[in-house]
Short mmCIF file of C-alpha atoms and ligand atoms in Angstrom, two decimals:
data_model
loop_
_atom_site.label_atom_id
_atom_site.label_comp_id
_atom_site.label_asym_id
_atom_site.label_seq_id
_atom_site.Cartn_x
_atom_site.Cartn_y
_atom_site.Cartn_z
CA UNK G 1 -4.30 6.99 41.45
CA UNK G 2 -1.86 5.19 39.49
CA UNK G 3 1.93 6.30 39.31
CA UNK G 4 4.95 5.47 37.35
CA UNK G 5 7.94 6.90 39.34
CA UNK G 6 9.98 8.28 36.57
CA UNK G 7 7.39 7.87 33.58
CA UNK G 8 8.55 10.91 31.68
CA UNK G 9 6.51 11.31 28.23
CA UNK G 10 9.78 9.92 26.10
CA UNK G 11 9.65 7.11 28.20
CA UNK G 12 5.78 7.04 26.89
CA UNK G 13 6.77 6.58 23.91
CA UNK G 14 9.36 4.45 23.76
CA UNK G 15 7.13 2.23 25.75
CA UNK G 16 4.28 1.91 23.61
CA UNK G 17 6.96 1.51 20.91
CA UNK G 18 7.98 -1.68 22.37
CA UNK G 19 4.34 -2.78 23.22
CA UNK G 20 3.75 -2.63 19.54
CA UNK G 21 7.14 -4.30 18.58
CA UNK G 22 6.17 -7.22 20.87
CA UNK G 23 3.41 -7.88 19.17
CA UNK G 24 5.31 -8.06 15.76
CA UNK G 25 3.96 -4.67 14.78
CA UNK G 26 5.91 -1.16 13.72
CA UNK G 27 4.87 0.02 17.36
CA UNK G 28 4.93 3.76 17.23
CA UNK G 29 1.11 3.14 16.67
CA UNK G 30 0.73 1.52 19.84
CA UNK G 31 -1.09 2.42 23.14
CA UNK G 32 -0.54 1.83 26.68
CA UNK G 33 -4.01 1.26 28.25
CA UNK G 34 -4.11 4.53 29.56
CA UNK G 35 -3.53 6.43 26.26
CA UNK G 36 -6.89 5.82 25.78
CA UNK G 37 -8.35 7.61 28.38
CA UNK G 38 -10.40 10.84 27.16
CA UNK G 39 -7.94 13.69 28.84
CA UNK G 40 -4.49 13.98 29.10
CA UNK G 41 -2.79 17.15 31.01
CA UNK G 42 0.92 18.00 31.93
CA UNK G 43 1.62 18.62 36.04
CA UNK G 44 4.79 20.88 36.55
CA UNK G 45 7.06 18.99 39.23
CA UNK G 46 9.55 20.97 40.78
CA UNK G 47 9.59 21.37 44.23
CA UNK G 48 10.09 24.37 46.64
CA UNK G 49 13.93 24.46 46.80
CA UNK G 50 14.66 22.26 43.90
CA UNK G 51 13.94 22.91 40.07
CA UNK G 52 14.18 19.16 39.72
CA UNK G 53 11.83 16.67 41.76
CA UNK G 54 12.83 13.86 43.75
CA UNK G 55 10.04 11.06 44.74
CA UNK G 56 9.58 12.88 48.07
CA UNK G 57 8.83 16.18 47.34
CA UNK G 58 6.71 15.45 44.76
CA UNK G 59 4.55 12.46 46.66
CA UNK G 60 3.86 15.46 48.83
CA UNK G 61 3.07 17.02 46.06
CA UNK G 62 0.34 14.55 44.83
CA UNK G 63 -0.31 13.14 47.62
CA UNK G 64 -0.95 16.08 50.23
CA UNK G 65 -1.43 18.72 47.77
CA UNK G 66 1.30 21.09 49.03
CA UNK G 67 4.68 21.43 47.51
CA UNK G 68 7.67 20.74 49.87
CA UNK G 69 11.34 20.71 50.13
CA UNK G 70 13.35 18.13 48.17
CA UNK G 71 13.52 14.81 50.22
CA UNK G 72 10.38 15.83 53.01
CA UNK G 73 7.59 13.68 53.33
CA UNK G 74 4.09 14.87 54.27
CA UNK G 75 5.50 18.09 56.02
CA UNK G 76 5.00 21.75 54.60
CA UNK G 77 8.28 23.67 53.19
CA UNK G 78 8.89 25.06 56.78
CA UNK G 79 10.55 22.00 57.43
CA UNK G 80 14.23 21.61 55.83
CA UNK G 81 15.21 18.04 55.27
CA UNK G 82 16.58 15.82 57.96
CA UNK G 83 15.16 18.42 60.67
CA UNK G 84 13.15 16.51 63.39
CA UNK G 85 12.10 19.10 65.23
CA UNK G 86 10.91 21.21 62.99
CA UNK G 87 8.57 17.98 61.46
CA UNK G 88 6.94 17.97 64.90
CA UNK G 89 5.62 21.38 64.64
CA UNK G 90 1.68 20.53 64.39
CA UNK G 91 1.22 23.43 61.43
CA UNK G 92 3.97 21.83 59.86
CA UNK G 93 2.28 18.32 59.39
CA UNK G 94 0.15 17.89 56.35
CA UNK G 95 -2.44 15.44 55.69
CA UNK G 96 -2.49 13.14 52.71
CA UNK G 97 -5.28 12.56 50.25
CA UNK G 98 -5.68 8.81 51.99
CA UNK G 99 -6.63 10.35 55.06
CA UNK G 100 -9.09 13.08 53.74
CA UNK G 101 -10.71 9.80 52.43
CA UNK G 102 -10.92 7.72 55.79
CA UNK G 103 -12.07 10.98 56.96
CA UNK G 104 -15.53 10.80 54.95
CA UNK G 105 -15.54 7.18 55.94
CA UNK G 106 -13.91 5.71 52.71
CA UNK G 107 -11.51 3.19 52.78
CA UNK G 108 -7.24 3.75 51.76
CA UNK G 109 -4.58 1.63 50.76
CA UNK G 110 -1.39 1.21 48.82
CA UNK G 111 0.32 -0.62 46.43
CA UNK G 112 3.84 -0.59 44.77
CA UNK G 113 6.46 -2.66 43.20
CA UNK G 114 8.80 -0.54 45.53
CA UNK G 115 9.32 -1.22 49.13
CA UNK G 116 6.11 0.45 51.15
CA UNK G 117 8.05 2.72 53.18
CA UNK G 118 9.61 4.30 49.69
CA UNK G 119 9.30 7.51 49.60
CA UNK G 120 6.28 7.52 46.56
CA UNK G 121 3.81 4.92 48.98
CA UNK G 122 5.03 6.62 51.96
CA UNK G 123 3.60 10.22 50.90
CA UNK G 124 0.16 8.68 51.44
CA UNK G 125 0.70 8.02 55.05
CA UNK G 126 4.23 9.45 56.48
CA UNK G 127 5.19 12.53 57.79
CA UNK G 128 9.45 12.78 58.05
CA UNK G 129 11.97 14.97 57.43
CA UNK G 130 13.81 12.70 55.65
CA UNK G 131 12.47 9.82 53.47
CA UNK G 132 15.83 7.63 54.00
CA UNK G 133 13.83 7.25 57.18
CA UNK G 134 12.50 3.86 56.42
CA UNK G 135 13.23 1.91 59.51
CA UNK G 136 14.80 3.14 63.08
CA UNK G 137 18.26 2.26 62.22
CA UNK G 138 17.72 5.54 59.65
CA UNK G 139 16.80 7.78 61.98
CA UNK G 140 19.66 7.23 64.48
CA UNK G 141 22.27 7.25 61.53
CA UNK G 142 21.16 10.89 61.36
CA UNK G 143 21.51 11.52 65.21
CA UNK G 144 18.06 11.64 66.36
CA UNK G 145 15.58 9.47 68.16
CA UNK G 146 13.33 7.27 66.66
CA UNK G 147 11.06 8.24 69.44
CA UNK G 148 10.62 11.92 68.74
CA UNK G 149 10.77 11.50 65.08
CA UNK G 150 9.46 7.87 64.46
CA UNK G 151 10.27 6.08 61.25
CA UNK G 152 8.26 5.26 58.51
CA UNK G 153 7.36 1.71 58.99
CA UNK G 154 6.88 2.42 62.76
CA UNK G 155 4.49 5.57 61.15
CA UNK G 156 2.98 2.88 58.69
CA UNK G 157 1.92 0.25 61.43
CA UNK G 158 0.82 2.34 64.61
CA UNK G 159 -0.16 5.67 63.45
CA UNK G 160 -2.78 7.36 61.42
CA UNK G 161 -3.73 6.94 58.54
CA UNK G 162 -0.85 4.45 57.83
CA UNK G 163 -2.64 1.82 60.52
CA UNK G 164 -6.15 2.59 59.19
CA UNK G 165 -5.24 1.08 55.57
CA UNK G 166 -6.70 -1.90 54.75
CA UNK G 167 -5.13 -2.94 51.92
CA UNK G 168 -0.88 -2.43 52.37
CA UNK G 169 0.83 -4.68 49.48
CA UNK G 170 4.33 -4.12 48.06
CA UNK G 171 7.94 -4.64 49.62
CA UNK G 172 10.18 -3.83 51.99
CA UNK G 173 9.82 -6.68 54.71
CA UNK G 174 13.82 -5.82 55.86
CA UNK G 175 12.52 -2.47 57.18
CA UNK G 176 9.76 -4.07 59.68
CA UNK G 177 12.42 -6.82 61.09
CA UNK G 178 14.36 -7.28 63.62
CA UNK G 179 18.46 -7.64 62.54
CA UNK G 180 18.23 -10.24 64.69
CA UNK G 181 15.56 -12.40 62.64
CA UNK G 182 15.70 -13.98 59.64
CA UNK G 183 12.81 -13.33 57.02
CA UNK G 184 10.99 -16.13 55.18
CA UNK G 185 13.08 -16.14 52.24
CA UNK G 186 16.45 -15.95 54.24
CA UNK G 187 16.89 -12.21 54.77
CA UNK G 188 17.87 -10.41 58.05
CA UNK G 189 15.90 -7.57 59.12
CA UNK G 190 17.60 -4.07 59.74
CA UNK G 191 15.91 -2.89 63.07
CA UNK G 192 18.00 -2.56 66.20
CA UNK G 193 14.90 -1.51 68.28
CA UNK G 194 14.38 -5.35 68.64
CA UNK G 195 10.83 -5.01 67.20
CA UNK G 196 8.59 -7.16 65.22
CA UNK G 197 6.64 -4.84 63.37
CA UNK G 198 5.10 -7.39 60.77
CA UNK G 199 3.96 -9.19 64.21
CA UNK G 200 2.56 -5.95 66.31
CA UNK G 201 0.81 -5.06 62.78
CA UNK G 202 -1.21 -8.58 63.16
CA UNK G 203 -1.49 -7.55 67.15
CA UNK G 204 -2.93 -4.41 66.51
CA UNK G 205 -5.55 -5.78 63.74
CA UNK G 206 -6.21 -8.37 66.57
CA UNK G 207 -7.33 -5.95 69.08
CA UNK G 208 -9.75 -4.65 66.94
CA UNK G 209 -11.36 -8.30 66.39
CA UNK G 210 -10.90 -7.64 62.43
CA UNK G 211 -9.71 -10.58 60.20
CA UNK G 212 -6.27 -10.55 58.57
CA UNK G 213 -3.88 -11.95 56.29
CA UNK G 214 0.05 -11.31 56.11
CA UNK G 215 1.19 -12.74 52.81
CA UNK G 216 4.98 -12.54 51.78
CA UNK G 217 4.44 -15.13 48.93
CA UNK G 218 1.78 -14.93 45.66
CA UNK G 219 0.21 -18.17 46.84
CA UNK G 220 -0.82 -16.47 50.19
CA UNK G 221 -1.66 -13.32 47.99
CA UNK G 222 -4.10 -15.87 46.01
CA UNK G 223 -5.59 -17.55 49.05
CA UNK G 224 -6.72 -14.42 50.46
CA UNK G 225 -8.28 -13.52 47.20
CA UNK G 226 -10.60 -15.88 47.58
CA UNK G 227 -11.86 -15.02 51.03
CA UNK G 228 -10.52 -11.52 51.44
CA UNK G 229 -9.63 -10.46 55.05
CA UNK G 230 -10.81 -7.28 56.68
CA UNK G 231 -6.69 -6.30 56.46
CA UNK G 232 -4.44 -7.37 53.94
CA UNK G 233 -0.53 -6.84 54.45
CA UNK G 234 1.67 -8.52 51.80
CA UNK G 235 5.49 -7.99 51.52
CA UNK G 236 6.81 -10.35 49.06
CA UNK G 237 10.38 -9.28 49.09
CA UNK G 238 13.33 -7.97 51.74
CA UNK G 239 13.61 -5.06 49.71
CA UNK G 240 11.90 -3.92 46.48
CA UNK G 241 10.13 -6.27 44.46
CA UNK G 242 12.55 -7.74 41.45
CA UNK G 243 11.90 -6.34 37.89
CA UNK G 244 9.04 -8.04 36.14
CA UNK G 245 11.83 -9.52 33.24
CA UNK G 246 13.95 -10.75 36.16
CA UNK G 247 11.30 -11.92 39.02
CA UNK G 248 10.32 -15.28 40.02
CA UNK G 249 6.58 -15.33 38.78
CA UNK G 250 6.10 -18.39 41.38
CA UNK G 251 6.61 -16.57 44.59
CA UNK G 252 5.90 -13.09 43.34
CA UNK G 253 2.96 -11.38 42.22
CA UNK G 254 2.60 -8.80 39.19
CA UNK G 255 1.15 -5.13 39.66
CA UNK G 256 -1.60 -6.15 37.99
CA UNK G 257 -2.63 -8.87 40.74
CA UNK G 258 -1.50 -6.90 43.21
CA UNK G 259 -3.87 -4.00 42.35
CA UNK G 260 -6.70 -6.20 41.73
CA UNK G 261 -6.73 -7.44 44.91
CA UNK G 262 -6.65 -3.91 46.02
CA UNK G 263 -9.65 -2.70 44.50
CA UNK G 264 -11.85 -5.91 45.49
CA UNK G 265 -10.54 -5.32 48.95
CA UNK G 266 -11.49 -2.23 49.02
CA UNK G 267 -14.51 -2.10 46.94
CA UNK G 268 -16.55 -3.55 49.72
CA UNK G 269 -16.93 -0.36 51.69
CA UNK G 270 -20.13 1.52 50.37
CA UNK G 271 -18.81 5.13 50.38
CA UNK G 272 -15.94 4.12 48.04
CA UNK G 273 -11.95 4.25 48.51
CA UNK G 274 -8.81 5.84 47.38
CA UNK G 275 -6.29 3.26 46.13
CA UNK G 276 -2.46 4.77 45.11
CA UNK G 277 -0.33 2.00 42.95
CA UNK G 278 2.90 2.67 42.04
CA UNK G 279 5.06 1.00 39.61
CA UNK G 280 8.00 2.16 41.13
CA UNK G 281 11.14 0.69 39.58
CA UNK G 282 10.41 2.44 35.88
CA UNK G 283 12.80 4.54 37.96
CA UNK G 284 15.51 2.53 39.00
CA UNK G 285 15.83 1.15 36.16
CA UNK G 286 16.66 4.52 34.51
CA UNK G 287 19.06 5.45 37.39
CA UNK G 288 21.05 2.44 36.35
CA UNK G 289 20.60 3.76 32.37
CA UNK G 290 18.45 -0.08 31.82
CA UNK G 291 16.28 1.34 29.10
CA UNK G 292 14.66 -1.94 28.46
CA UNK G 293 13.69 -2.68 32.39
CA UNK G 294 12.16 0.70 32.20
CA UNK G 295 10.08 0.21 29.35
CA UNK G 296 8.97 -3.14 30.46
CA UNK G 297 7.67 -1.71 33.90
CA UNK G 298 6.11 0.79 31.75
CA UNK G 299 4.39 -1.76 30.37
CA UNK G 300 3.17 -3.62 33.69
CA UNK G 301 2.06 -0.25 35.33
CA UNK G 302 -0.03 -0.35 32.14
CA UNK G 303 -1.44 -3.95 32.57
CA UNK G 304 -2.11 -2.59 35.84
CA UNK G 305 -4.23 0.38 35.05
CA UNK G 306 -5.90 -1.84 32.29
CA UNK G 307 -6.80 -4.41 35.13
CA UNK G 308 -8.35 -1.52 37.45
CA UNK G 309 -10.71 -0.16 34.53
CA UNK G 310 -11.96 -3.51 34.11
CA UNK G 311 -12.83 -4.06 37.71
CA UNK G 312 -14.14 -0.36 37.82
CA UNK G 313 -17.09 1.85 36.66
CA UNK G 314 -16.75 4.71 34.39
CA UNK G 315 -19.83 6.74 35.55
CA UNK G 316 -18.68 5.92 39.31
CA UNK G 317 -14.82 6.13 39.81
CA UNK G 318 -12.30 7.94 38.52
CA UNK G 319 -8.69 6.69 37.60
CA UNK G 320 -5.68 9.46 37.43
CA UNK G 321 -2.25 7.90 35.85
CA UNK G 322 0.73 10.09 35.98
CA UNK G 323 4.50 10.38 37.19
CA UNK G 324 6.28 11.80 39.84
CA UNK G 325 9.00 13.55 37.77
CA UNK G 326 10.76 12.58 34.36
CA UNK G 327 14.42 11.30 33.63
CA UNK G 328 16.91 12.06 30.79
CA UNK G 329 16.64 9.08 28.70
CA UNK G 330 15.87 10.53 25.31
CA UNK G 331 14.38 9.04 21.92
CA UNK G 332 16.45 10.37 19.50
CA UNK G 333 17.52 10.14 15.52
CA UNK G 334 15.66 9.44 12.25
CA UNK G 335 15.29 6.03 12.17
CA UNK G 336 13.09 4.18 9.32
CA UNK G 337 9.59 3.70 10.86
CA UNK G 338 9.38 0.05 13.11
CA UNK G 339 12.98 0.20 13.77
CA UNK G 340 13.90 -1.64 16.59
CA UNK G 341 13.38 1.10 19.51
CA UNK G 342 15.71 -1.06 21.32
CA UNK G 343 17.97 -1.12 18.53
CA UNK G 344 20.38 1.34 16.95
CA UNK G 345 19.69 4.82 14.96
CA UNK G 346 19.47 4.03 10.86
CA UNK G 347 22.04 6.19 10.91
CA UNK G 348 25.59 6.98 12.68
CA UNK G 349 27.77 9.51 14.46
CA UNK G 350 30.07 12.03 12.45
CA UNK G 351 32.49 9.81 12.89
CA UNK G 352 30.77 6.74 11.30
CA UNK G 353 30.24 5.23 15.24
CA UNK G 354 26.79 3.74 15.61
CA UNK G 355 24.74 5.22 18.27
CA UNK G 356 21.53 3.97 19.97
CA UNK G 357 17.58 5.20 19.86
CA UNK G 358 17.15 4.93 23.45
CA UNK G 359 20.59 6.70 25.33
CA UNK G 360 20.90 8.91 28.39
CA UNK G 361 22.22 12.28 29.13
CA UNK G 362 23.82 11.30 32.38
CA UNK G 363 24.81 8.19 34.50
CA UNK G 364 26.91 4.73 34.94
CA UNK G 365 26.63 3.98 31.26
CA UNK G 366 29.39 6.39 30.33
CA UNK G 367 32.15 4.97 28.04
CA UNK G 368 35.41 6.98 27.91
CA UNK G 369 36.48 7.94 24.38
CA UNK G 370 39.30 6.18 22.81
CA UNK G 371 41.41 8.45 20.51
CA UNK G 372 38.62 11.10 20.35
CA UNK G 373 35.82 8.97 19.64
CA UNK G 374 32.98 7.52 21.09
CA UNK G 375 33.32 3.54 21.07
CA UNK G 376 30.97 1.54 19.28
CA UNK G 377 28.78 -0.05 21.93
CA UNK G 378 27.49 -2.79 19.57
CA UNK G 379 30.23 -4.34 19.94
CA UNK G 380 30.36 -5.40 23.78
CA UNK G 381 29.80 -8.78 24.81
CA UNK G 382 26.39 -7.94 26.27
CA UNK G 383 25.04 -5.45 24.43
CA UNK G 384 21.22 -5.27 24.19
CA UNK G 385 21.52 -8.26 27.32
CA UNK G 386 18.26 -7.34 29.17
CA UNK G 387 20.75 -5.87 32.08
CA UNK G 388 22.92 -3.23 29.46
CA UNK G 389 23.59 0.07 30.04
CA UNK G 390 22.56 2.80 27.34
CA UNK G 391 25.76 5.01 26.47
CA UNK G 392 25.27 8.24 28.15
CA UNK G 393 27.12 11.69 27.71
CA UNK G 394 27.75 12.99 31.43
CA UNK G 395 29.80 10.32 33.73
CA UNK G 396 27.67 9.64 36.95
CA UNK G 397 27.22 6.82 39.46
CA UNK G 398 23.61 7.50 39.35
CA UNK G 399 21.58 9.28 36.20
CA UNK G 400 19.27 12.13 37.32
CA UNK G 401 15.94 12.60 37.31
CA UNK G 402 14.36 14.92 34.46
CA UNK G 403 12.66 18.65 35.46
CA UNK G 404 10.18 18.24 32.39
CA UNK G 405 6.55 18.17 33.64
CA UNK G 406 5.00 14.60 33.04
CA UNK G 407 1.52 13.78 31.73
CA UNK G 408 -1.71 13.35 33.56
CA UNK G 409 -4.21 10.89 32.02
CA UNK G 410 -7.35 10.63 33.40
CA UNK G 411 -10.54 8.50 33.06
CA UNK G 412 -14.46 8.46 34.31
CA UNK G 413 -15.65 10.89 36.58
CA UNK G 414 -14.74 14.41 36.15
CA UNK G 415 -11.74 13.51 34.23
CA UNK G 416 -12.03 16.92 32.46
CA UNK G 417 -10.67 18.46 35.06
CA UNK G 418 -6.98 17.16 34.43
CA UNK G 419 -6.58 18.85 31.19
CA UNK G 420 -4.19 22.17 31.13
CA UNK G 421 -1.19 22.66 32.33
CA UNK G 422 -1.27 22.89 36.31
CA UNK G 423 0.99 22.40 39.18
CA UNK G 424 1.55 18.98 40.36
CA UNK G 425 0.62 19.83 44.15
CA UNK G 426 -3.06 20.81 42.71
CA UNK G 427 -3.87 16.84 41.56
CA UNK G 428 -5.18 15.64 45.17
CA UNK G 429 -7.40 18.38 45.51
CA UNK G 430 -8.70 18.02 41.92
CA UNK G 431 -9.09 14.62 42.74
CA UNK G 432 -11.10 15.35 46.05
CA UNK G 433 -13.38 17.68 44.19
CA UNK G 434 -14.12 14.79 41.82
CA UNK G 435 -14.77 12.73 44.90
CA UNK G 436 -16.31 15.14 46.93
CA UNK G 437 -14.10 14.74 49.94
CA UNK G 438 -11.61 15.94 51.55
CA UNK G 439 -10.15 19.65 50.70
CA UNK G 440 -12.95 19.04 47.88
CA UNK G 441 -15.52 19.05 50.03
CA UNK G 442 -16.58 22.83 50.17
CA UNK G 443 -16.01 23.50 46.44
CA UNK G 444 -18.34 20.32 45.23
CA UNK G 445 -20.66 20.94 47.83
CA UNK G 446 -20.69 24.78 46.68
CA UNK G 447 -21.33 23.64 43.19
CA UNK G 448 -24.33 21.63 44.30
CA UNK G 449 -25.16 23.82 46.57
CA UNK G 450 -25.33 27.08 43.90
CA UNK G 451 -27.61 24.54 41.12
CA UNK G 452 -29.70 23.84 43.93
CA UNK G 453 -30.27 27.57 44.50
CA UNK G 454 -30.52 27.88 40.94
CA UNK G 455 -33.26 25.65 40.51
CA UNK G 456 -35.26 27.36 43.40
CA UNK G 457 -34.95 30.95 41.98
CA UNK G 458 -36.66 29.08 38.30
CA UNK G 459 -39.50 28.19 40.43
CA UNK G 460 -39.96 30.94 42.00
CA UNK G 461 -39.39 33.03 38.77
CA UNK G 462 -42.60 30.61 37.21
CA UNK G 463 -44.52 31.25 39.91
CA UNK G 464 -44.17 34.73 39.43
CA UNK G 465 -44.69 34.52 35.19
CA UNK G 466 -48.07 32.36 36.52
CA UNK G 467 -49.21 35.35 39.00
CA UNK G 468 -48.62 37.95 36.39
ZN1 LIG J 501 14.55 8.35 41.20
#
């Protein structure tokens, strides 16, 4: 399962737009690798008490196949957010599509541009009341104790499914770290519990005489490519990883290697494997109104998923991409055909002020008016710099997310059965079917089990014809 956090369909196709541009070509023509695949559907997102998602909800959502209350991981909508007790109510804990899999004897893992104990990755293996709860120092902000309600790195390392994952790459290394030590590229950790947990994740793998590799640079990432270990934790930044047009390419991977990796990790177990990837700063860049980081991470989740249908079979796997909720950038005007979807509209405000393709309903791009006008944005000093902000109508530190339902593309076996219009909590279990595990289990094995039945009442209906 591939997501991009905050993929909404205009960001789609703006994307592609800009694929196309790149490559010196009108661009609205364009495809994303996974605008190929043979069915698209459209997943509805809210969540239980919120008409818009957040990343939390909805990773329950996907993930665990129940919809939730806004910022709840892996817990049922009995639980209100930041509410440890209630999160340790056993009926309350829900189990995520990762662990049906290790379940049937699969193999799991994760993979994200974010930090793994975000709240996207962290659907697949956490179960808190509050997905701020990345590292101890979280939970005891809110008053409670990390050992009732552990956090999620603690959840990720020592409990199930999180420590039966074999393949755990992404960021985040500042959550697993002592505030006493200094990681390897010069950043303090934030725990105050004094733990190690990058240290007591080799321990553990160590007690179970498995091999291992902790990589926090791509070299280390390519090393253990070549003789993969049993486990595989890489954390290549402090917090998330840095925007593919702003990274370091030396020391840090791209999605694309990253989920490659993944699936040759995890390919070696006979009974299969559920991967999740996330390219999971298509969202932050929108928060921030960055049109142009957002469309470029667009573009690497789609080098990504374009990697991962390479490595995989058609007739044997099957690969859903889709998004946890949308944002309020919007595509907008009449411009000429190949304009510059960067750029601005062909034509201008009522006032004769340029405005922009790509702009934003809400967020920190808002310019005041001067004398009852909007300004003209084209001329700031860094306009169209890779870091500008879109101009945006509603003043706010952060922009919002969008409550439009996002597209489901799907590809190889039983893809058919993400087309429609469904609820976004129903992917998992359309995705178990497909598998055959998990909450799937029954109805696949009640399909077979009806042809099966089928093809015994034909016999016997020919031996009858043949007595007669
Ligand atoms: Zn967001």
């Amino acid at each position: 399962m591939f997501l991009g956090d905050g993929m909404s369909v205009p960001t789609l196709a703006a994307a592609r737009a800009l694929l196309g541009q790149r490559e010196q070509r009108p661009g609205e023509e364009a495809q994303l690798s996974f605008e190929a695949f043979p069915t698209v559907g459209l997943a509805k997102t809210y969540c239980v008490n919120r008409q818009t998602a957040d990343s939390a909800c909805s990773a329950t959502a996907y993930l665990c196949g129940v919809k939730a209350n806004g910022g709840t991981l892996g817990l049922t909508a009995a639980v209100p957010r930041r509410d440890c007790n209630a999160s340790l109510v056993p009926a309350a804990r829900l189990a995520s599509i990762a662990a049906w899999a290790l379940a049937d004897g699969r193999d799991a893992g994760i993979v994200t541009t974010t930090r793994v104990t975000h709240a996207s990755p962290a659907g697949a293996y956490a179960r808190a009341a509050d997905r701020n709860w990345e590292s101890d120092v979280d939970v005891r902000a809110d008053g409670h104790d990390p050992a009732a309600c552990a956090d999620i790195a603690h959840q990720l390392v020592h409990e199930y499914p999180g420590n039966e994952f074999k393949v755990i790459l992404g960021g985040g290394r500042r959550e697993f770290l002592p505030i006493t030590s200094v990681d390897e590229e010069g950043t303090r950790g934030r725990r105050t519990d004094g733990r190690d947990l990058i240290e007591e994740w080799r321990d553990v793998k160590r007690a179970r005489n498995a091999s291992y590799a902790y990589a926090w640079h791509r070299d280390q990432l390519l090393q253990a490519n070549e003789s993969l270990p049993d486990y595989l934790l890489g954390l290549f930044e402090s917090g998330h990883l840095r925007y593919n047009l702003l990274t370091d390419a030396v020391s840090e991977p791209t999605l694309a290697e990253l989920t490659e990796i993944a699936i040759r990790s995890l390919s070696r177990n006979d009974r299969g494997f559920f991967l999740f990837v996330e390219g999971g700063r298509i969202d932050h860049a929108h928060h921030d109104n960055r049109a142009e980081l957002a469309l470029d991470e667009t573009i690497e989740l789609s080098h990504a998923v374009a990697r991962a249908t390479q490595l995989l079979s058609e007739e044997d796997s099957l690969v859903v991409v889709t998004a946890d909720h949308a944002h309020v950038m919007s595509f907008n005007g009449y411009s000429a055909r190949g304009a510059d979807v960067l750029g601005v509209s062909d034509a201008r405000d009522a006032d004769g002020v340029p405005y922009m393709t790509l702009s934003y309903i809400n967020g920190p791009g808002h310019r005041r008016e001067v004398d009852g006008r909007r300004v003209d944005v084209t001329q700031e000093q860094d306009f169209r710099a890779v870091q500008w902000r879109s101009h945006v109508e509603v003043p706010l530190d952060s922009e919002t997310h969008g409550a439009d339902d996002v597209a489901v593309f799907a590809w190889g076996r039983h893809h058919d059965a993400f087309s429609g219009l469904y609820e976004q909590s129903q992917l998992p279990h359309r995705m178990a079917y497909a598998g055959c595990f998990g909450s799937g289990l029954t109805a696949c094995g009640a399909a077979a089990l009806r042809q099966s039945l089928l093809a015994l009442a034909l016999v016997l209906l020919m031996q009858l014809v043949k007595l007669l």
